[in-house]
mmCIF file of C-alpha atoms and ligand atoms in Angstrom:
data_model
loop_
_atom_site.group_PDB
_atom_site.id
_atom_site.type_symbol
_atom_site.label_atom_id
_atom_site.label_comp_id
_atom_site.label_asym_id
_atom_site.label_seq_id
_atom_site.Cartn_x
_atom_site.Cartn_y
_atom_site.Cartn_z
ATOM 1 C CA MET A 452 104.935 114.257 100.766
ATOM 2 C CA ARG A 453 102.133 111.865 99.280
ATOM 3 C CA LYS A 454 98.692 112.739 99.733
ATOM 4 C CA LYS A 455 96.299 110.886 101.957
ATOM 5 C CA ILE A 456 92.917 110.074 100.393
ATOM 6 C CA VAL A 457 89.755 108.370 101.664
ATOM 7 C CA ALA A 458 87.176 107.808 99.058
ATOM 8 C CA GLY A 459 83.685 106.246 99.475
ATOM 9 C CA ASN A 460 82.572 104.001 96.623
ATOM 10 C CA TRP A 461 78.873 104.094 97.171
ATOM 11 C CA LYS A 462 78.435 101.451 94.275
ATOM 12 C CA MET A 463 74.854 100.840 93.023
ATOM 13 C CA ASN A 464 73.048 102.174 96.201
ATOM 14 C CA LYS A 465 70.660 104.916 97.422
ATOM 15 C CA THR A 466 67.709 106.587 95.997
ATOM 16 C CA ALA A 467 68.061 110.224 95.106
ATOM 17 C CA GLU A 468 66.615 111.497 98.390
ATOM 18 C CA GLU A 469 68.901 109.126 100.492
ATOM 19 C CA ALA A 470 71.775 110.338 98.233
ATOM 20 C CA LYS A 471 71.246 113.825 99.036
ATOM 21 C CA ALA A 472 71.031 112.922 102.704
ATOM 22 C CA LEU A 473 73.893 111.105 103.090
ATOM 23 C CA LEU A 474 75.861 113.755 100.874
ATOM 24 C CA SER A 475 75.029 116.528 103.101
ATOM 25 C CA GLU A 476 75.486 114.326 106.527
ATOM 26 C CA VAL A 477 79.095 113.459 105.376
ATOM 27 C CA ILE A 478 79.985 116.972 104.236
ATOM 28 C CA ASN A 479 78.847 118.557 107.266
ATOM 29 C CA MET A 480 81.042 116.021 109.401
ATOM 30 C CA VAL A 481 83.995 116.464 107.173
ATOM 31 C CA LYS A 482 83.504 120.230 107.764
ATOM 32 C CA ASP A 483 83.090 120.047 111.597
ATOM 33 C CA GLU A 484 85.431 116.996 112.500
ATOM 34 C CA VAL A 485 88.063 116.665 110.043
ATOM 35 C CA THR A 486 91.079 118.957 110.949
ATOM 36 C CA GLY A 487 94.086 116.788 109.260
ATOM 37 C CA ASP A 488 95.509 116.477 105.872
ATOM 38 C CA VAL A 489 93.346 114.022 104.111
ATOM 39 C CA GLU A 490 91.202 114.376 100.989
ATOM 40 C CA VAL A 491 87.548 112.934 100.909
ATOM 41 C CA VAL A 492 86.416 111.661 97.551
ATOM 42 C CA LEU A 493 82.706 110.864 97.375
ATOM 43 C CA CYS A 494 82.091 108.440 94.485
ATOM 44 C CA PRO A 495 78.071 108.375 94.397
ATOM 45 C CA PRO A 496 76.116 106.693 91.346
ATOM 46 C CA ALA A 497 76.461 108.809 88.301
ATOM 47 C CA LEU A 498 73.009 109.835 88.149
ATOM 48 C CA TYR A 499 73.782 112.058 91.503
ATOM 49 C CA LEU A 500 76.951 113.557 90.543
ATOM 50 C CA ALA A 501 75.659 116.713 88.949
ATOM 51 C CA SER A 502 73.456 117.531 91.781
ATOM 52 C CA ALA A 503 76.046 116.303 94.391
ATOM 53 C CA ARG A 504 78.644 118.992 92.922
ATOM 54 C CA GLN A 505 76.712 121.884 94.667
ATOM 55 C CA TYR A 506 76.973 120.371 98.180
ATOM 56 C CA VAL A 507 80.744 119.521 97.520
ATOM 57 C CA THR A 508 81.619 122.806 96.667
ATOM 58 C CA ALA A 509 79.688 124.157 99.721
ATOM 59 C CA GLY A 510 81.787 121.687 101.807
ATOM 60 C CA GLY A 511 85.073 122.827 100.727
ATOM 61 C CA LYS A 512 87.338 119.842 101.697
ATOM 62 C CA VAL A 513 85.652 117.274 99.504
ATOM 63 C CA SER A 514 86.028 116.135 96.083
ATOM 64 C CA LEU A 515 83.608 114.167 93.767
ATOM 65 C CA GLY A 516 84.545 111.017 92.030
ATOM 66 C CA ALA A 517 82.594 108.885 89.403
ATOM 67 C CA GLN A 518 82.685 104.908 89.742
ATOM 68 C CA ASN A 519 83.425 104.503 85.881
ATOM 69 C CA CYS A 520 83.788 106.035 82.437
ATOM 70 C CA HIS A 521 83.794 105.183 78.847
ATOM 71 C CA GLU A 522 87.171 104.738 77.107
ATOM 72 C CA LYS A 523 85.896 106.946 74.356
ATOM 73 C CA ALA A 524 85.089 110.733 74.304
ATOM 74 C CA SER A 525 81.901 110.591 72.653
ATOM 75 C CA GLY A 526 79.748 108.648 70.290
ATOM 76 C CA ALA A 527 77.062 105.877 69.647
ATOM 77 C CA TYR A 528 77.674 103.836 73.109
ATOM 78 C CA THR A 529 73.994 103.846 74.550
ATOM 79 C CA GLY A 530 73.665 104.003 78.030
ATOM 80 C CA GLU A 531 77.602 105.077 78.579
ATOM 81 C CA ILE A 532 79.354 108.112 80.261
ATOM 82 C CA SER A 533 82.599 109.732 79.023
ATOM 83 C CA ALA A 534 85.342 111.390 80.934
ATOM 84 C CA PRO A 535 84.438 114.765 79.119
ATOM 85 C CA MET A 536 80.960 114.743 80.384
ATOM 86 C CA LEU A 537 82.171 113.833 83.839
ATOM 87 C CA GLN A 538 84.728 116.757 83.664
ATOM 88 C CA SER A 539 82.059 119.196 82.294
ATOM 89 C CA ILE A 540 80.075 118.574 85.370
ATOM 90 C CA GLY A 541 82.921 119.222 87.739
ATOM 91 C CA VAL A 542 83.913 115.689 88.549
ATOM 92 C CA ASP A 543 87.429 115.449 90.060
ATOM 93 C CA TYR A 544 88.282 111.412 90.105
ATOM 94 C CA VAL A 545 87.252 108.475 88.398
ATOM 95 C CA ILE A 546 87.416 104.871 89.663
ATOM 96 C CA ILE A 547 88.965 102.610 86.862
ATOM 97 C CA GLY A 548 88.908 99.018 86.843
ATOM 98 C CA HIS A 549 87.239 98.176 90.101
ATOM 99 C CA SER A 550 87.087 94.148 90.391
ATOM 100 C CA GLU A 551 83.294 94.252 90.098
ATOM 101 C CA ARG A 552 83.910 95.945 86.475
ATOM 102 C CA ARG A 553 86.591 93.584 85.603
ATOM 103 C CA GLN A 554 84.473 90.591 86.581
ATOM 104 C CA TYR A 555 80.747 91.525 85.649
ATOM 105 C CA PHE A 556 81.613 93.643 82.566
ATOM 106 C CA GLU A 557 84.839 91.928 81.394
ATOM 107 C CA GLU A 558 87.046 94.764 81.419
ATOM 108 C CA THR A 559 90.509 94.027 80.477
ATOM 109 C CA ASN A 560 93.745 95.952 81.565
ATOM 110 C CA GLU A 561 94.162 97.065 77.780
ATOM 111 C CA GLN A 562 90.489 98.620 77.819
ATOM 112 C CA LEU A 563 91.426 100.067 81.368
ATOM 113 C CA ALA A 564 94.394 101.556 79.944
ATOM 114 C CA GLU A 565 92.320 103.482 77.297
ATOM 115 C CA LYS A 566 89.872 104.612 80.066
ATOM 116 C CA VAL A 567 92.799 105.881 81.956
ATOM 117 C CA ASN A 568 93.880 107.853 79.011
ATOM 118 C CA SER A 569 90.548 109.279 78.410
ATOM 119 C CA ALA A 570 90.200 110.469 81.999
ATOM 120 C CA LEU A 571 93.720 112.143 82.127
ATOM 121 C CA GLU A 572 92.972 113.637 78.825
ATOM 122 C CA SER A 573 90.029 115.194 80.494
ATOM 123 C CA GLY A 574 91.615 116.301 83.402
ATOM 124 C CA LEU A 575 90.067 113.843 85.709
ATOM 125 C CA LYS A 576 92.252 111.707 88.125
ATOM 126 C CA PRO A 577 92.113 108.034 87.729
ATOM 127 C CA ILE A 578 91.839 105.742 90.941
ATOM 128 C CA PHE A 579 93.070 102.675 89.197
ATOM 129 C CA CYS A 580 91.982 99.461 90.856
ATOM 130 C CA CYS A 581 93.993 96.109 91.090
ATOM 131 C CA GLY A 582 93.814 93.002 93.181
ATOM 132 C CA GLU A 583 94.025 89.340 93.026
ATOM 133 C CA SER A 584 91.359 86.457 93.616
ATOM 134 C CA ARG A 585 91.497 84.014 96.653
ATOM 135 C CA ASP A 586 92.509 81.317 94.178
ATOM 136 C CA LEU A 587 95.507 83.430 93.041
ATOM 137 C CA ARG A 588 96.485 84.149 96.685
ATOM 138 C CA GLU A 589 96.330 80.667 97.853
ATOM 139 C CA ASN A 590 98.058 79.122 94.731
ATOM 140 C CA GLY A 591 99.607 81.325 92.545
ATOM 141 C CA ASP A 592 102.027 84.342 92.070
ATOM 142 C CA TYR A 593 99.425 87.015 93.242
ATOM 143 C CA ILE A 594 102.183 89.799 93.550
ATOM 144 C CA GLY A 595 103.244 89.324 89.968
ATOM 145 C CA PHE A 596 99.558 89.351 88.752
ATOM 146 C CA VAL A 597 98.863 92.502 90.427
ATOM 147 C CA LYS A 598 102.160 94.060 89.293
ATOM 148 C CA ASP A 599 101.058 93.250 85.889
ATOM 149 C CA GLN A 600 97.761 94.947 86.224
ATOM 150 C CA ILE A 601 99.739 98.036 86.892
ATOM 151 C CA THR A 602 102.108 97.533 83.943
ATOM 152 C CA GLU A 603 99.378 96.809 81.532
ATOM 153 C CA GLY A 604 96.891 99.505 82.840
ATOM 154 C CA LEU A 605 99.277 102.516 83.448
ATOM 155 C CA PHE A 606 102.855 102.047 82.667
ATOM 156 C CA HIS A 607 102.438 103.515 79.208
ATOM 157 C CA LEU A 608 101.928 107.004 80.889
ATOM 158 C CA SER A 609 104.781 109.545 80.850
ATOM 159 C CA SER A 610 105.868 110.139 84.741
ATOM 160 C CA GLU A 611 104.015 113.561 84.360
ATOM 161 C CA SER A 612 100.876 111.968 83.697
ATOM 162 C CA PHE A 613 101.273 109.308 86.217
ATOM 163 C CA ALA A 614 101.603 111.605 88.856
ATOM 164 C CA ASN A 615 97.977 112.247 88.517
ATOM 165 C CA VAL A 616 96.904 108.500 89.099
ATOM 166 C CA VAL A 617 96.009 107.108 92.668
ATOM 167 C CA ILE A 618 96.175 103.385 92.929
ATOM 168 C CA ALA A 619 93.737 101.188 94.951
ATOM 169 C CA TYR A 620 94.891 97.810 96.015
ATOM 170 C CA GLU A 621 91.694 95.784 96.525
ATOM 171 C CA PRO A 622 92.066 91.951 96.877
ATOM 172 C CA ILE A 623 89.119 90.454 95.222
ATOM 173 C CA TRP A 624 88.616 87.886 98.046
ATOM 174 C CA ALA A 625 88.268 90.825 100.685
ATOM 175 C CA ILE A 626 85.355 92.522 98.542
ATOM 176 C CA GLY A 627 81.762 91.996 99.627
ATOM 177 C CA THR A 628 82.942 88.906 101.701
ATOM 178 C CA GLY A 629 83.657 90.514 105.072
ATOM 179 C CA LEU A 630 87.104 89.346 104.896
ATOM 180 C CA THR A 631 89.862 92.027 105.093
ATOM 181 C CA ALA A 632 93.547 91.831 104.278
ATOM 182 C CA SER A 633 95.573 91.972 107.520
ATOM 183 C CA SER A 634 97.426 95.096 107.832
ATOM 184 C CA GLY A 635 100.655 93.337 107.197
ATOM 185 C CA GLN A 636 99.125 91.568 104.094
ATOM 186 C CA ALA A 637 98.415 95.177 102.795
ATOM 187 C CA GLN A 638 101.458 96.704 103.585
ATOM 188 C CA ASP A 639 103.212 93.857 101.992
ATOM 189 C CA MET A 640 101.482 94.355 98.764
ATOM 190 C CA HIS A 641 101.493 98.170 99.055
ATOM 191 C CA PHE A 642 105.429 97.838 99.544
ATOM 192 C CA GLU A 643 105.690 95.845 96.475
ATOM 193 C CA LEU A 644 103.687 97.977 94.153
ATOM 194 C CA ARG A 645 105.701 101.012 95.318
ATOM 195 C CA GLN A 646 108.958 99.138 94.327
ATOM 196 C CA HIS A 647 107.387 98.430 91.003
ATOM 197 C CA ILE A 648 106.566 101.818 90.616
ATOM 198 C CA ALA A 649 109.959 103.144 91.174
ATOM 199 C CA GLY A 650 111.504 100.413 88.775
ATOM 200 C CA GLN A 651 109.479 102.367 85.909
ATOM 201 C CA TYR A 652 109.502 105.890 87.240
ATOM 202 C CA GLY A 653 112.265 106.239 89.664
ATOM 203 C CA ASP A 654 111.985 106.482 93.493
ATOM 204 C CA SER A 655 110.809 109.943 93.968
ATOM 205 C CA VAL A 656 107.704 109.221 91.922
ATOM 206 C CA ALA A 657 106.898 106.121 93.678
ATOM 207 C CA GLN A 658 107.316 107.780 97.108
ATOM 208 C CA ASP A 659 104.637 110.245 95.722
ATOM 209 C CA THR A 660 102.118 107.788 94.671
ATOM 210 C CA THR A 661 99.182 107.426 96.802
ATOM 211 C CA ILE A 662 98.176 103.843 97.216
ATOM 212 C CA LEU A 663 94.943 103.038 98.987
ATOM 213 C CA TYR A 664 93.572 99.812 100.402
ATOM 214 C CA GLY A 665 90.205 98.847 99.504
ATOM 215 C CA GLY A 666 88.104 95.672 100.452
ATOM 216 C CA SER A 667 85.833 95.717 103.616
ATOM 217 C CA ALA A 668 87.934 98.394 105.255
ATOM 218 C CA ASN A 669 85.578 99.853 107.909
ATOM 219 C CA ALA A 670 85.380 101.735 111.098
ATOM 220 C CA GLN A 671 86.867 98.955 113.148
ATOM 221 C CA ASN A 672 90.107 98.021 111.007
ATOM 222 C CA ALA A 673 90.586 101.240 109.309
ATOM 223 C CA ALA A 674 93.087 102.605 111.925
ATOM 224 C CA GLU A 675 95.410 99.570 111.879
ATOM 225 C CA LEU A 676 95.455 99.402 108.043
ATOM 226 C CA PHE A 677 96.149 103.265 107.622
ATOM 227 C CA SER A 678 98.873 103.026 110.420
ATOM 228 C CA GLN A 679 101.140 101.091 107.820
ATOM 229 C CA PRO A 680 103.783 102.980 106.110
ATOM 230 C CA ASP A 681 102.726 102.316 102.594
ATOM 231 C CA VAL A 682 99.074 102.622 103.106
ATOM 232 C CA ASP A 683 97.949 106.206 102.175
ATOM 233 C CA GLY A 684 94.035 105.766 102.747
ATOM 234 C CA GLY A 685 91.443 103.781 101.463
ATOM 235 C CA LEU A 686 88.720 102.944 98.870
ATOM 236 C CA ILE A 687 85.636 102.238 101.085
ATOM 237 C CA GLY A 688 82.596 100.285 100.118
ATOM 238 C CA GLY A 689 79.864 99.625 102.531
ATOM 239 C CA ALA A 690 81.085 101.484 105.109
ATOM 240 C CA SER A 691 80.951 104.514 103.122
ATOM 241 C CA LEU A 692 76.886 104.211 103.118
ATOM 242 C CA LYS A 693 77.027 105.312 106.781
ATOM 243 C CA ALA A 694 77.951 108.670 107.530
ATOM 244 C CA ARG A 695 79.257 108.159 110.925
ATOM 245 C CA ASP A 696 81.144 104.898 109.965
ATOM 246 C CA PHE A 697 82.804 106.608 107.029
ATOM 247 C CA LEU A 698 83.715 109.745 109.186
ATOM 248 C CA THR A 699 85.682 107.274 111.500
ATOM 249 C CA VAL A 700 87.482 105.971 108.787
ATOM 250 C CA VAL A 701 88.344 109.385 107.176
ATOM 251 C CA LYS A 702 89.639 110.334 110.723
ATOM 252 C CA ALA A 703 91.881 107.232 110.756
ATOM 253 C CA ALA A 704 93.603 108.499 107.875
ATOM 254 C CA GLN A 705 94.545 111.977 109.341
HETATM 255 C C1 3PY B 831 84.751 97.338 99.208
HETATM 256 O O1 3PY B 831 85.083 98.050 100.166
HETATM 257 O O2 3PY B 831 84.368 96.273 99.190
HETATM 258 C C2 3PY B 831 85.135 97.833 97.975
HETATM 259 O O3 3PY B 831 84.824 97.302 96.810
HETATM 260 C C3 3PY B 831 85.483 99.326 97.907
HETATM 261 O O4 3PY B 831 85.786 99.710 96.439
#
């Protein structure tokens, strides 16, 4: 049985004090209200990860994720943070290839493949993001495009390594636009991606791969999205910044 995961991507939001308050609120709510089998991954800005660790340990049911890492383990890369550094402060997951990083920092599938390698070598689990633009969805082979992102970013891995990867399908047209994929659109893509993984690694690995939906998933639409057979939880942006909304999303995945 594959794991259900709800990850909160806080992006570049919250002061230190606000982050501390949100973190403890979410952890307490998870402790009190989440009874089912769903892993909660909190991904605050990197600056807060070390201090977040103590709360997350106290909570027990929650893991910690970074929003990015550099592909190299160390070196003269001013301002960057490496996977071994994240591992050394007890981070569990790292988001790799979010569309905002692909767009604003021009991250390519080739570079993302290196980030995936670095994360896995450090014992971090990559949450590998993929997704198509609106133009591609309306005018092109958007399924082929997303499959290629997976092929180029991940299919160099052995099946043992691939087993530690989580995939997040996040259509770019649904990020920060208020638009969400319908549950049918999400299911169709998740099904295609699972088939694609089966073609490379076999059906058993594909059935065990957690594929999250992201892109304006929120307290109102999460239950419908998560009811789809190939949608195994979510990578949540804006709704992860409000504890009650985020908890509603988490509970929808149980
Ligand atoms: C969103 O929900 O918009 C996201 O980008 C999550 O990563």
